[in-house]
PDB file of C-alpha atoms in Angstrom:
ATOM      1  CA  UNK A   1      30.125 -12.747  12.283  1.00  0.00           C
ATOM      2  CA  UNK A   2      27.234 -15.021  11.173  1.00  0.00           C
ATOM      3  CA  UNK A   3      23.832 -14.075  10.157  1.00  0.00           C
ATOM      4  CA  UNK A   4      22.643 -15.344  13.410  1.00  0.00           C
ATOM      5  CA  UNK A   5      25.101 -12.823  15.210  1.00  0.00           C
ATOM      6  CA  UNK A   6      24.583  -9.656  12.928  1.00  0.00           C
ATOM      7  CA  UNK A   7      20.477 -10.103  13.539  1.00  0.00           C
ATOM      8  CA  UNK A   8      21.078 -10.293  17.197  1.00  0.00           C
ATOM      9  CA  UNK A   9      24.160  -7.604  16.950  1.00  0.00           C
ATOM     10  CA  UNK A  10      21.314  -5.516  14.930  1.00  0.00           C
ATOM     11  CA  UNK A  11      18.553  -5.879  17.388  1.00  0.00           C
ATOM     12  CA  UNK A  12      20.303  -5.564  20.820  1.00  0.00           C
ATOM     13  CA  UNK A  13      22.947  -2.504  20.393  1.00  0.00           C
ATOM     14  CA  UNK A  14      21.594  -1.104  16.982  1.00  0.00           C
ATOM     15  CA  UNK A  15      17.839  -0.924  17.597  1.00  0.00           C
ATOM     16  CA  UNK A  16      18.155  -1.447  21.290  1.00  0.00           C
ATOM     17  CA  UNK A  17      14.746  -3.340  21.928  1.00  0.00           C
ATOM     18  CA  UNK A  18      14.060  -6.589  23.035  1.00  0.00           C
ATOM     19  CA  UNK A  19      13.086  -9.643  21.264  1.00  0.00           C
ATOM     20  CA  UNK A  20       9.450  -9.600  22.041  1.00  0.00           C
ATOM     21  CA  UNK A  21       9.383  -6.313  20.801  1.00  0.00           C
ATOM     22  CA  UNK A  22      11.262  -7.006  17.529  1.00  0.00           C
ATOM     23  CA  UNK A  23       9.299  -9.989  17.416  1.00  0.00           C
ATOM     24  CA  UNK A  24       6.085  -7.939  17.715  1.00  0.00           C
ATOM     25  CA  UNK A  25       7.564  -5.222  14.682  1.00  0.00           C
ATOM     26  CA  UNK A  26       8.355  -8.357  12.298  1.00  0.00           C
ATOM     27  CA  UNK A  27       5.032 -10.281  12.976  1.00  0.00           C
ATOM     28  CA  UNK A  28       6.410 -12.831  14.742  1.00  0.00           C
ATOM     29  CA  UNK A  29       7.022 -14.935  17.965  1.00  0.00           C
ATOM     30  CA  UNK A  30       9.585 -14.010  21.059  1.00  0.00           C
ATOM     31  CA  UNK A  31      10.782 -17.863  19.970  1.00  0.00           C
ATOM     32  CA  UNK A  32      11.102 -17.387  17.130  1.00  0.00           C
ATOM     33  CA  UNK A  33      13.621 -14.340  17.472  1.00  0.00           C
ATOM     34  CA  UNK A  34      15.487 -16.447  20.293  1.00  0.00           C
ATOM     35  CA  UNK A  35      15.904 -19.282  17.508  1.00  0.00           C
ATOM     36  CA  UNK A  36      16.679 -16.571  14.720  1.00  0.00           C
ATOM     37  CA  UNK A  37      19.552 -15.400  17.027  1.00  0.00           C
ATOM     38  CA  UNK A  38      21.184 -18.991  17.833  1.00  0.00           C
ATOM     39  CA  UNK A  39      24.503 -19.602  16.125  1.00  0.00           C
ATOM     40  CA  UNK A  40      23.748 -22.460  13.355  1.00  0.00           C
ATOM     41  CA  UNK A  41      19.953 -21.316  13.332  1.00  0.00           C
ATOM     42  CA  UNK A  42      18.397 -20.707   9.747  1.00  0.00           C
ATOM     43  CA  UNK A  43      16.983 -16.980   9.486  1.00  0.00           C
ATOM     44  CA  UNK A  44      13.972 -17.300   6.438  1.00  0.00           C
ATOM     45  CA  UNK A  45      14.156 -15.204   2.970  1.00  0.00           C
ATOM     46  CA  UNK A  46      10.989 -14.235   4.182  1.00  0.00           C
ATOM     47  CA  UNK A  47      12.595 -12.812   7.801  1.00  0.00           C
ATOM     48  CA  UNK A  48      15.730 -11.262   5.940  1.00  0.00           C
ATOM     49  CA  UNK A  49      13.590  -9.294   3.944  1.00  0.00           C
ATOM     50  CA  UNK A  50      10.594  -7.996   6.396  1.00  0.00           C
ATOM     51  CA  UNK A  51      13.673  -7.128   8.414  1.00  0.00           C
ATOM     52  CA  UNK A  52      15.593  -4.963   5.267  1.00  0.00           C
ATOM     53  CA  UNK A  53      12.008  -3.590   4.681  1.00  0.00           C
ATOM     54  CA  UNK A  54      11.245  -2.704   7.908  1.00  0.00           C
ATOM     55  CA  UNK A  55      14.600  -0.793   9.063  1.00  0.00           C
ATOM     56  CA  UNK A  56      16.483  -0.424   5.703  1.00  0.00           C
ATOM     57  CA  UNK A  57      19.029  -3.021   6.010  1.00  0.00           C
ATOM     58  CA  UNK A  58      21.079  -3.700   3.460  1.00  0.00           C
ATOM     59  CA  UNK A  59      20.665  -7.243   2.719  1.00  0.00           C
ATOM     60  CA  UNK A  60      23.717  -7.634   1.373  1.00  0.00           C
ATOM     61  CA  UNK A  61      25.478  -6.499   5.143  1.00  0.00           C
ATOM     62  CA  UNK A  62      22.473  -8.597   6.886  1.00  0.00           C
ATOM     63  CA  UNK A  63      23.240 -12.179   5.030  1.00  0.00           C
ATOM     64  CA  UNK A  64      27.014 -12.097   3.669  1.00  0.00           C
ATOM     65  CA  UNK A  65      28.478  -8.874   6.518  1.00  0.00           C
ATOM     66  CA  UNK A  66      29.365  -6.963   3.108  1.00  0.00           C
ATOM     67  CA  UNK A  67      28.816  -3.057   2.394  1.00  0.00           C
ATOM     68  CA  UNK A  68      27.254  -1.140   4.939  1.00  0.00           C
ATOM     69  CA  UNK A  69      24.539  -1.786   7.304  1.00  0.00           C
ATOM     70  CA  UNK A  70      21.606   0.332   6.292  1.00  0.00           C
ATOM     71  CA  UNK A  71      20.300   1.333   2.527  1.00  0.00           C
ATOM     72  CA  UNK A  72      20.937   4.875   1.773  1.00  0.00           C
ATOM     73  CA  UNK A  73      17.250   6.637   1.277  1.00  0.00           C
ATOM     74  CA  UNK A  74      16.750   9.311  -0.722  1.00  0.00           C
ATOM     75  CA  UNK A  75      14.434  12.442   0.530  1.00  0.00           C
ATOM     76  CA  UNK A  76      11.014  11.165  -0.005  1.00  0.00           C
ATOM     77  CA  UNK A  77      11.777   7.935   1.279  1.00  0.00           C
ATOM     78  CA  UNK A  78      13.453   9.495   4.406  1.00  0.00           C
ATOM     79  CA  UNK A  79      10.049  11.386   5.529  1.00  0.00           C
ATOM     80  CA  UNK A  80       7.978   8.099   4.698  1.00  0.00           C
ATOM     81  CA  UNK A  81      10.020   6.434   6.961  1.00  0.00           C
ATOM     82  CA  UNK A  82       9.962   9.032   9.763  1.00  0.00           C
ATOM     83  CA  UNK A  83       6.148   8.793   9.332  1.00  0.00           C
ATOM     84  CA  UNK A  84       5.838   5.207   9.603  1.00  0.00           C
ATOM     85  CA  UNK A  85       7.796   5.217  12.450  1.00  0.00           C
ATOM     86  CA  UNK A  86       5.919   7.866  13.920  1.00  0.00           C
ATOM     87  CA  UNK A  87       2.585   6.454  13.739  1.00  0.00           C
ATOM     88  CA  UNK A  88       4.156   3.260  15.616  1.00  0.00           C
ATOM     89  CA  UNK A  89       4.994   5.709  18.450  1.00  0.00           C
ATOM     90  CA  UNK A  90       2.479   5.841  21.544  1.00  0.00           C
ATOM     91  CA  UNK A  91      -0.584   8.139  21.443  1.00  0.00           C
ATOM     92  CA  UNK A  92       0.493  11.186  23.312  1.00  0.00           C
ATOM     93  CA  UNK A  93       4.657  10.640  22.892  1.00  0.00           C
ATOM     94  CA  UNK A  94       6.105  13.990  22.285  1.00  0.00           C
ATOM     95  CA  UNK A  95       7.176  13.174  18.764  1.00  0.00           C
ATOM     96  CA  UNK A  96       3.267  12.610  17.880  1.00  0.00           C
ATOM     97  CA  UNK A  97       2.442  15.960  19.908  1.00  0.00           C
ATOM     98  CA  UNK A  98       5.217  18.194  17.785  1.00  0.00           C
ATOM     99  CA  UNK A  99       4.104  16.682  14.566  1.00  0.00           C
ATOM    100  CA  UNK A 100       0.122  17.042  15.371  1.00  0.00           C
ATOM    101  CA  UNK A 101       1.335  21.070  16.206  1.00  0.00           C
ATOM    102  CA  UNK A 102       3.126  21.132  13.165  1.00  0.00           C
ATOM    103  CA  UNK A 103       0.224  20.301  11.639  1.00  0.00           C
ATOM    104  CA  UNK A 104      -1.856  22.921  12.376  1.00  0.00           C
ATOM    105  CA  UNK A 105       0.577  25.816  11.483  1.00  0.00           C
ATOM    106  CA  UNK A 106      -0.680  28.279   8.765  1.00  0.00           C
ATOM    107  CA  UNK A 107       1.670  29.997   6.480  1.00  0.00           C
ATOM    108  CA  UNK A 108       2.596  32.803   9.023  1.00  0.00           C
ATOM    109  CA  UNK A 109       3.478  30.090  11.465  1.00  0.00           C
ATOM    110  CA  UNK A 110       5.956  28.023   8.979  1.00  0.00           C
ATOM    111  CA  UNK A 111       7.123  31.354   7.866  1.00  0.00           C
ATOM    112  CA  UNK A 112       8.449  31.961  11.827  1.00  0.00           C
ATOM    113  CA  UNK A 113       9.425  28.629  12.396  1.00  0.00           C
ATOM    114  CA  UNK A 114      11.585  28.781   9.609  1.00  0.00           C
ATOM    115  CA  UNK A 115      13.135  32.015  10.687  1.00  0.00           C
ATOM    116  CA  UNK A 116      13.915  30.280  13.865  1.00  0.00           C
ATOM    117  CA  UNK A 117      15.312  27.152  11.970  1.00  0.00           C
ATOM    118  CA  UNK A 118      17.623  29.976   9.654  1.00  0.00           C
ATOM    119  CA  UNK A 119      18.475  31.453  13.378  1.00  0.00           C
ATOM    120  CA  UNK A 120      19.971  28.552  14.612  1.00  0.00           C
ATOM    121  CA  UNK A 121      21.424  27.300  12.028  1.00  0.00           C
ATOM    122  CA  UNK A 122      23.430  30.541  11.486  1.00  0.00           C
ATOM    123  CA  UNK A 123      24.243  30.345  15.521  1.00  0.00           C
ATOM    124  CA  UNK A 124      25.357  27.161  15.592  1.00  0.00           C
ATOM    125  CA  UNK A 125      27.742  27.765  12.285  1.00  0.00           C
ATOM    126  CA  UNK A 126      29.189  31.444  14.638  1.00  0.00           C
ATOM    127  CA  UNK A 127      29.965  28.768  17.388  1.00  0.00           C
ATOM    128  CA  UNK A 128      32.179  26.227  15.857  1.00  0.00           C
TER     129      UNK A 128
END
């Protein structure tokens, strides 16, 4: 599979989106995606890395197909990139409405929510 291929492969049935969207993520023109993803086409440095930045890809998987797709992220880097993400979402998605509430919990509140979280967890372990 050529670079070409694993960008397209990447953006279609990984990311699901289209090009003008991943276009619009990566700062760049619809065109310039439908070039990216022609077999022969040159992909920049500048592309391969707002694109490993962006959605921790391994650049190593996204120029040569070696090792795996995506960059292992520790804890701290996980919740940055749930945040980033999340502020990309739409004004009023659900995601944005549970972490607004979750916002606003006091102590009592995170205290009960994470009785609920041990509650489940210990249901779903009694189930399998």
């Amino acid at each position: 599979m050529s670079i070409n291929e694993r960008v397209k492969h990447f953006r279609k049935d990984i990311l699901k989106i289209s090009q003008a969207s991943f276009a619009d993520r990566l700062g760049m023109k619809q065109t310039g995606i439908s070039y990216m993803e022609r077999e022969g086409s040159t992909v920049t440095d500048q592309t391969i890395k707002s694109i490993c930045l962006l959605y921790h890809v391994n650049e190593d998987w996204l120029r040569n197909g070696t090792g795996e797709m995506f960059t292992q992220l520790d804890e701290d880097e996980q919740i940055s990139s749930f945040f980033h993400d999340l502020l990309q979402e739409e004004k009023g998605s659900f995601k944005r409405q549970f972490v607004t509430a979750l916002s606003h919990l006091d102590d009592n509140g995170w205290n009960l929510l994470n009785q609920f979280m041990d509650y489940f967890t210990q249901n779903k372990k009694d189930r399998v």
